[in-house]
Amino acid sequence: MPRPPNANIAHDSQSTLEGLGNPEIAAHSQRFFKTGPGEYGEGDRFLGIRVPVLRRQAQAFQDMPLRSVRASLRSHYHEERLCAVLILVRQFEAGDASEREEIYRMYLDNSAYINNWDLVDSSAHKIVGPFLEDRDRDLLESLARSDDMWERRIGIIATLHFIKQNDFGDTLAIADILLNDPEDLIHKAVGWMLREVGNRNPALERAFLKPRYRDMPRTMLRYAIEKFPDAERKQYLNGLV
């Protein structure tokens, strides 16, 4: 099937996604992503589309003009925003240097719409991390110190790209900044990244943890030591290391 003309591609994407919605899945997603009053996803709306379906749609619409992706990223519907983020990742990976920079800047300029953990986790280490690989990385500290929880999560998750290159300094620096963050979703993200460091350099993770683990939020520690041997994990949890 030929691709839709660029002039209509954003509208076609929106119409396609709305046609794929499932009310039962949407109701479950409303609960799963904590959309109630005072919860982290308060007010978010769902069409009810599974992630594998969204990935296929992102592939189908990967040639969408960037201005149209931006419009989708600003949608009221969670799945349209996630699909837009997945399109951005595909375009970034296929783009030249100029296109990558435009996508990177658009991503950060619209971070207010990258406002749930799945949107961040699908994209930060595939756009922000790679773009900063050979550049100044001070932005990561700025993100980690942001008042916005999702920007802080972008800051730590972006470092997964560096971890995969066996470059751990930024992850540990950002983890230190976020050590006493008030949000559980940040505790999980930091613990996850520390675990990823430990998967590649166990001694370095342990060296980071030893002077800090007693002061860490419990969730962060549990995530960080998840793959430690049982006996050692219990020592950490009981403050005996």
Tab-separated table of C-alpha atoms in Angstrom:
chain	number	residue	atom	x	y	z
A	1	MET	CA	0.000	0.000	0.000
A	2	PRO	CA	1.462	3.422	-0.904
A	3	ARG	CA	2.155	5.887	1.899
A	4	PRO	CA	-0.360	8.707	2.392
A	5	PRO	CA	0.677	12.058	0.921
A	6	ASN	CA	2.633	14.192	3.382
A	7	ALA	CA	-0.095	16.821	3.408
A	8	ASN	CA	-2.554	14.350	4.900
A	9	ILE	CA	-0.276	12.080	6.875
A	10	ALA	CA	-0.857	13.637	10.324
A	11	HIS	CA	-4.634	13.469	9.900
A	12	ASP	CA	-4.382	9.915	8.587
A	13	SER	CA	-2.273	8.901	11.580
A	14	GLN	CA	-4.751	10.368	14.043
A	15	SER	CA	-7.712	8.758	12.289
A	16	THR	CA	-5.946	5.397	12.126
A	17	LEU	CA	-5.097	5.421	15.825
A	18	GLU	CA	-8.581	6.456	16.855
A	19	GLY	CA	-9.951	3.600	14.767
A	20	LEU	CA	-7.691	1.135	16.592
A	21	GLY	CA	-8.869	2.141	20.044
A	22	ASN	CA	-10.406	-0.357	22.450
A	23	PRO	CA	-12.507	0.957	25.381
A	24	GLU	CA	-11.613	-1.972	27.653
A	25	ILE	CA	-7.887	-1.500	27.087
A	26	ALA	CA	-8.329	2.251	27.561
A	27	ALA	CA	-10.033	1.722	30.937
A	28	HIS	CA	-7.225	-0.562	32.070
A	29	SER	CA	-4.594	1.946	30.898
A	30	GLN	CA	-6.317	4.749	32.800
A	31	ARG	CA	-5.768	2.748	35.985
A	32	PHE	CA	-2.319	1.386	35.123
A	33	PHE	CA	-0.869	4.807	34.317
A	34	LYS	CA	-2.314	6.402	37.464
A	35	THR	CA	-4.522	9.050	35.895
A	36	GLY	CA	-6.636	9.814	38.956
A	37	PRO	CA	-6.592	13.082	40.948
A	38	GLY	CA	-3.189	13.653	42.527
A	39	GLU	CA	-1.581	10.728	40.709
A	40	TYR	CA	1.419	11.091	38.414
A	41	GLY	CA	-0.643	10.728	35.215
A	42	GLU	CA	-3.546	12.840	36.385
A	43	GLY	CA	-5.922	13.738	33.566
A	44	ASP	CA	-4.241	11.681	30.843
A	45	ARG	CA	-6.590	10.145	28.283
A	46	PHE	CA	-6.282	6.844	26.454
A	47	LEU	CA	-7.599	5.366	23.238
A	48	GLY	CA	-6.773	1.809	24.280
A	49	ILE	CA	-4.012	0.617	21.916
A	50	ARG	CA	-1.283	-1.884	22.772
A	51	VAL	CA	2.362	-0.868	22.343
A	52	PRO	CA	3.180	-3.424	19.576
A	53	VAL	CA	0.354	-1.934	17.505
A	54	LEU	CA	1.714	1.563	18.098
A	55	ARG	CA	5.173	0.458	16.992
A	56	ARG	CA	3.732	-0.821	13.725
A	57	GLN	CA	1.924	2.474	13.218
A	58	ALA	CA	5.123	4.404	13.931
A	59	GLN	CA	6.802	2.424	11.168
A	60	ALA	CA	3.909	3.050	8.786
A	61	PHE	CA	3.995	6.807	9.448
A	62	GLN	CA	7.738	7.256	9.894
A	63	ASP	CA	7.888	9.720	6.986
A	64	MET	CA	5.529	12.154	8.697
A	65	PRO	CA	6.854	15.755	8.464
A	66	LEU	CA	8.337	16.955	11.718
A	67	ARG	CA	5.725	19.683	12.140
A	68	SER	CA	3.034	16.995	11.956
A	69	VAL	CA	4.860	14.805	14.477
A	70	ARG	CA	4.940	17.833	16.775
A	71	ALA	CA	1.174	18.183	16.454
A	72	SER	CA	0.703	14.510	17.344
A	73	LEU	CA	3.089	14.879	20.276
A	74	ARG	CA	0.786	17.551	21.672
A	75	SER	CA	-2.284	15.310	21.484
A	76	HIS	CA	-4.588	14.831	24.472
A	77	TYR	CA	-4.323	11.079	23.890
A	78	HIS	CA	-1.453	9.172	25.430
A	79	GLU	CA	-1.113	6.726	22.534
A	80	GLU	CA	-0.857	9.506	19.960
A	81	ARG	CA	1.947	11.066	21.988
A	82	LEU	CA	3.702	7.700	22.346
A	83	CYS	CA	3.370	7.020	18.629
A	84	ALA	CA	4.830	10.470	17.924
A	85	VAL	CA	7.787	9.722	20.198
A	86	LEU	CA	8.367	6.389	18.451
A	87	ILE	CA	8.302	8.175	15.091
A	88	LEU	CA	10.853	10.685	16.376
A	89	VAL	CA	13.152	7.844	17.403
A	90	ARG	CA	12.904	6.255	13.962
A	91	GLN	CA	13.521	9.588	12.234
A	92	PHE	CA	16.461	10.391	14.510
A	93	GLU	CA	18.096	7.036	13.843
A	94	ALA	CA	17.692	7.466	10.084
A	95	GLY	CA	18.520	11.177	9.967
A	96	ASP	CA	21.641	13.085	9.014
A	97	ALA	CA	23.375	15.441	11.473
A	98	SER	CA	21.114	18.393	10.692
A	99	GLU	CA	17.939	16.341	10.977
A	100	ARG	CA	19.093	14.799	14.243
A	101	GLU	CA	19.731	18.192	15.759
A	102	GLU	CA	16.298	19.434	14.699
A	103	ILE	CA	14.634	16.373	16.234
A	104	TYR	CA	16.670	16.675	19.440
A	105	ARG	CA	15.748	20.326	19.878
A	106	MET	CA	12.097	19.715	19.087
A	107	TYR	CA	12.049	16.852	21.600
A	108	LEU	CA	13.369	19.028	24.405
A	109	ASP	CA	11.230	22.016	23.430
A	110	ASN	CA	8.196	19.769	23.798
A	111	SER	CA	9.257	17.879	26.924
A	112	ALA	CA	6.030	18.992	28.629
A	113	TYR	CA	4.241	16.458	26.398
A	114	ILE	CA	6.717	13.637	27.079
A	115	ASN	CA	4.909	13.276	30.342
A	116	ASN	CA	4.802	9.661	31.390
A	117	TRP	CA	7.426	7.032	32.098
A	118	ASP	CA	6.783	4.985	28.957
A	119	LEU	CA	7.209	8.024	26.703
A	120	VAL	CA	10.496	8.896	28.416
A	121	ASP	CA	11.794	5.337	28.526
A	122	SER	CA	11.065	4.776	24.835
A	123	SER	CA	13.024	7.786	23.691
A	124	ALA	CA	15.428	9.609	26.024
A	125	HIS	CA	18.312	7.163	25.545
A	126	LYS	CA	17.642	7.010	21.812
A	127	ILE	CA	17.522	10.750	21.119
A	128	VAL	CA	19.030	12.804	23.945
A	129	GLY	CA	21.813	10.363	24.808
A	130	PRO	CA	23.061	9.794	21.242
A	131	PHE	CA	22.914	13.487	20.377
A	132	LEU	CA	25.060	14.394	23.380
A	133	GLU	CA	27.555	11.577	22.906
A	134	ASP	CA	30.279	13.801	21.407
A	135	ARG	CA	29.021	17.072	22.890
A	136	ASP	CA	28.949	18.923	26.173
A	137	ARG	CA	26.598	17.069	28.532
A	138	ASP	CA	25.820	19.844	31.013
A	139	LEU	CA	22.198	19.657	29.853
A	140	LEU	CA	21.848	16.379	31.751
A	141	GLU	CA	22.505	18.106	35.061
A	142	SER	CA	20.021	20.832	34.152
A	143	LEU	CA	17.402	18.196	33.431
A	144	ALA	CA	18.212	16.363	36.667
A	145	ARG	CA	17.666	19.577	38.627
A	146	SER	CA	14.409	20.456	36.853
A	147	ASP	CA	11.216	21.004	38.833
A	148	ASP	CA	9.498	18.729	36.325
A	149	MET	CA	9.641	15.029	37.245
A	150	TRP	CA	9.603	13.886	33.618
A	151	GLU	CA	12.549	16.094	32.697
A	152	ARG	CA	14.453	14.605	35.629
A	153	ARG	CA	13.597	11.139	34.330
A	154	ILE	CA	14.760	12.143	30.837
A	155	GLY	CA	18.056	13.223	32.393
A	156	ILE	CA	18.814	9.868	33.998
A	157	ILE	CA	17.329	7.600	31.303
A	158	ALA	CA	19.297	9.432	28.584
A	159	THR	CA	22.471	8.101	30.201
A	160	LEU	CA	21.524	4.544	29.265
A	161	HIS	CA	23.053	5.320	25.877
A	162	PHE	CA	26.398	6.041	27.549
A	163	ILE	CA	26.144	2.990	29.782
A	164	LYS	CA	25.883	0.851	26.657
A	165	GLN	CA	29.197	2.402	25.548
A	166	ASN	CA	30.751	1.489	28.931
A	167	ASP	CA	30.786	5.178	29.817
A	168	PHE	CA	29.391	5.437	33.345
A	169	GLY	CA	30.418	8.848	34.668
A	170	ASP	CA	27.277	10.743	33.707
A	171	THR	CA	24.982	8.086	35.114
A	172	LEU	CA	26.697	8.162	38.488
A	173	ALA	CA	26.781	11.971	38.560
A	174	ILE	CA	23.072	12.248	37.777
A	175	ALA	CA	22.262	9.453	40.232
A	176	ASP	CA	24.022	11.458	42.935
A	177	ILE	CA	21.911	14.522	42.143
A	178	LEU	CA	18.710	12.472	42.261
A	179	LEU	CA	19.632	10.446	45.331
A	180	ASN	CA	17.034	12.168	47.526
A	181	ASP	CA	14.437	12.907	44.868
A	182	PRO	CA	10.891	12.885	46.298
A	183	GLU	CA	9.325	10.885	43.462
A	184	ASP	CA	9.091	7.095	43.414
A	185	LEU	CA	9.299	7.032	39.610
A	186	ILE	CA	12.681	8.724	39.833
A	187	HIS	CA	13.822	6.237	42.482
A	188	LYS	CA	12.948	3.415	40.086
A	189	ALA	CA	14.718	5.057	37.146
A	190	VAL	CA	17.908	5.741	39.097
A	191	GLY	CA	17.961	2.248	40.573
A	192	TRP	CA	17.453	0.782	37.106
A	193	MET	CA	20.364	2.770	35.661
A	194	LEU	CA	22.626	1.793	38.573
A	195	ARG	CA	21.724	-1.837	37.937
A	196	GLU	CA	22.650	-1.367	34.267
A	197	VAL	CA	26.014	0.028	35.335
A	198	GLY	CA	26.481	-2.990	37.600
A	199	ASN	CA	25.651	-5.378	34.790
A	200	ARG	CA	28.775	-4.102	33.031
A	201	ASN	CA	30.984	-3.039	35.918
A	202	PRO	CA	29.897	-4.648	39.204
A	203	ALA	CA	32.787	-3.210	41.192
A	204	LEU	CA	31.953	0.337	40.115
A	205	GLU	CA	28.306	-0.013	41.133
A	206	ARG	CA	29.299	-1.396	44.530
A	207	ALA	CA	31.792	1.423	45.030
A	208	PHE	CA	29.030	3.929	44.309
A	209	LEU	CA	26.529	2.203	46.576
A	210	LYS	CA	28.676	1.579	49.631
A	211	PRO	CA	28.810	5.162	51.009
A	212	ARG	CA	25.265	5.943	49.875
A	213	TYR	CA	23.020	2.919	50.141
A	214	ARG	CA	21.871	3.544	53.711
A	215	ASP	CA	20.524	6.960	52.675
A	216	MET	CA	18.936	5.824	49.412
A	217	PRO	CA	15.190	5.508	49.028
A	218	ARG	CA	14.326	1.844	49.533
A	219	THR	CA	12.880	1.463	46.034
A	220	MET	CA	16.033	2.858	44.428
A	221	LEU	CA	18.195	0.459	46.402
A	222	ARG	CA	16.018	-2.543	45.591
A	223	TYR	CA	16.186	-1.797	41.884
A	224	ALA	CA	19.952	-1.219	42.027
A	225	ILE	CA	20.759	-4.513	43.767
A	226	GLU	CA	18.120	-6.656	42.094
A	227	LYS	CA	20.696	-8.929	40.434
A	228	PHE	CA	23.062	-9.212	43.379
A	229	PRO	CA	23.431	-12.645	45.016
A	230	ASP	CA	20.700	-13.255	47.584
A	231	ALA	CA	22.986	-13.125	50.600
A	232	GLU	CA	24.610	-9.867	49.495
A	233	ARG	CA	21.253	-8.303	48.645
A	234	LYS	CA	20.017	-9.063	52.159
A	235	GLN	CA	23.122	-7.451	53.636
A	236	TYR	CA	22.415	-4.258	51.722
A	237	LEU	CA	18.755	-4.252	52.718
A	238	ASN	CA	19.694	-4.789	56.367
A	239	GLY	CA	22.405	-2.121	56.342
A	240	LEU	CA	25.199	-4.603	56.973
A	241	VAL	CA	27.590	-3.936	54.082
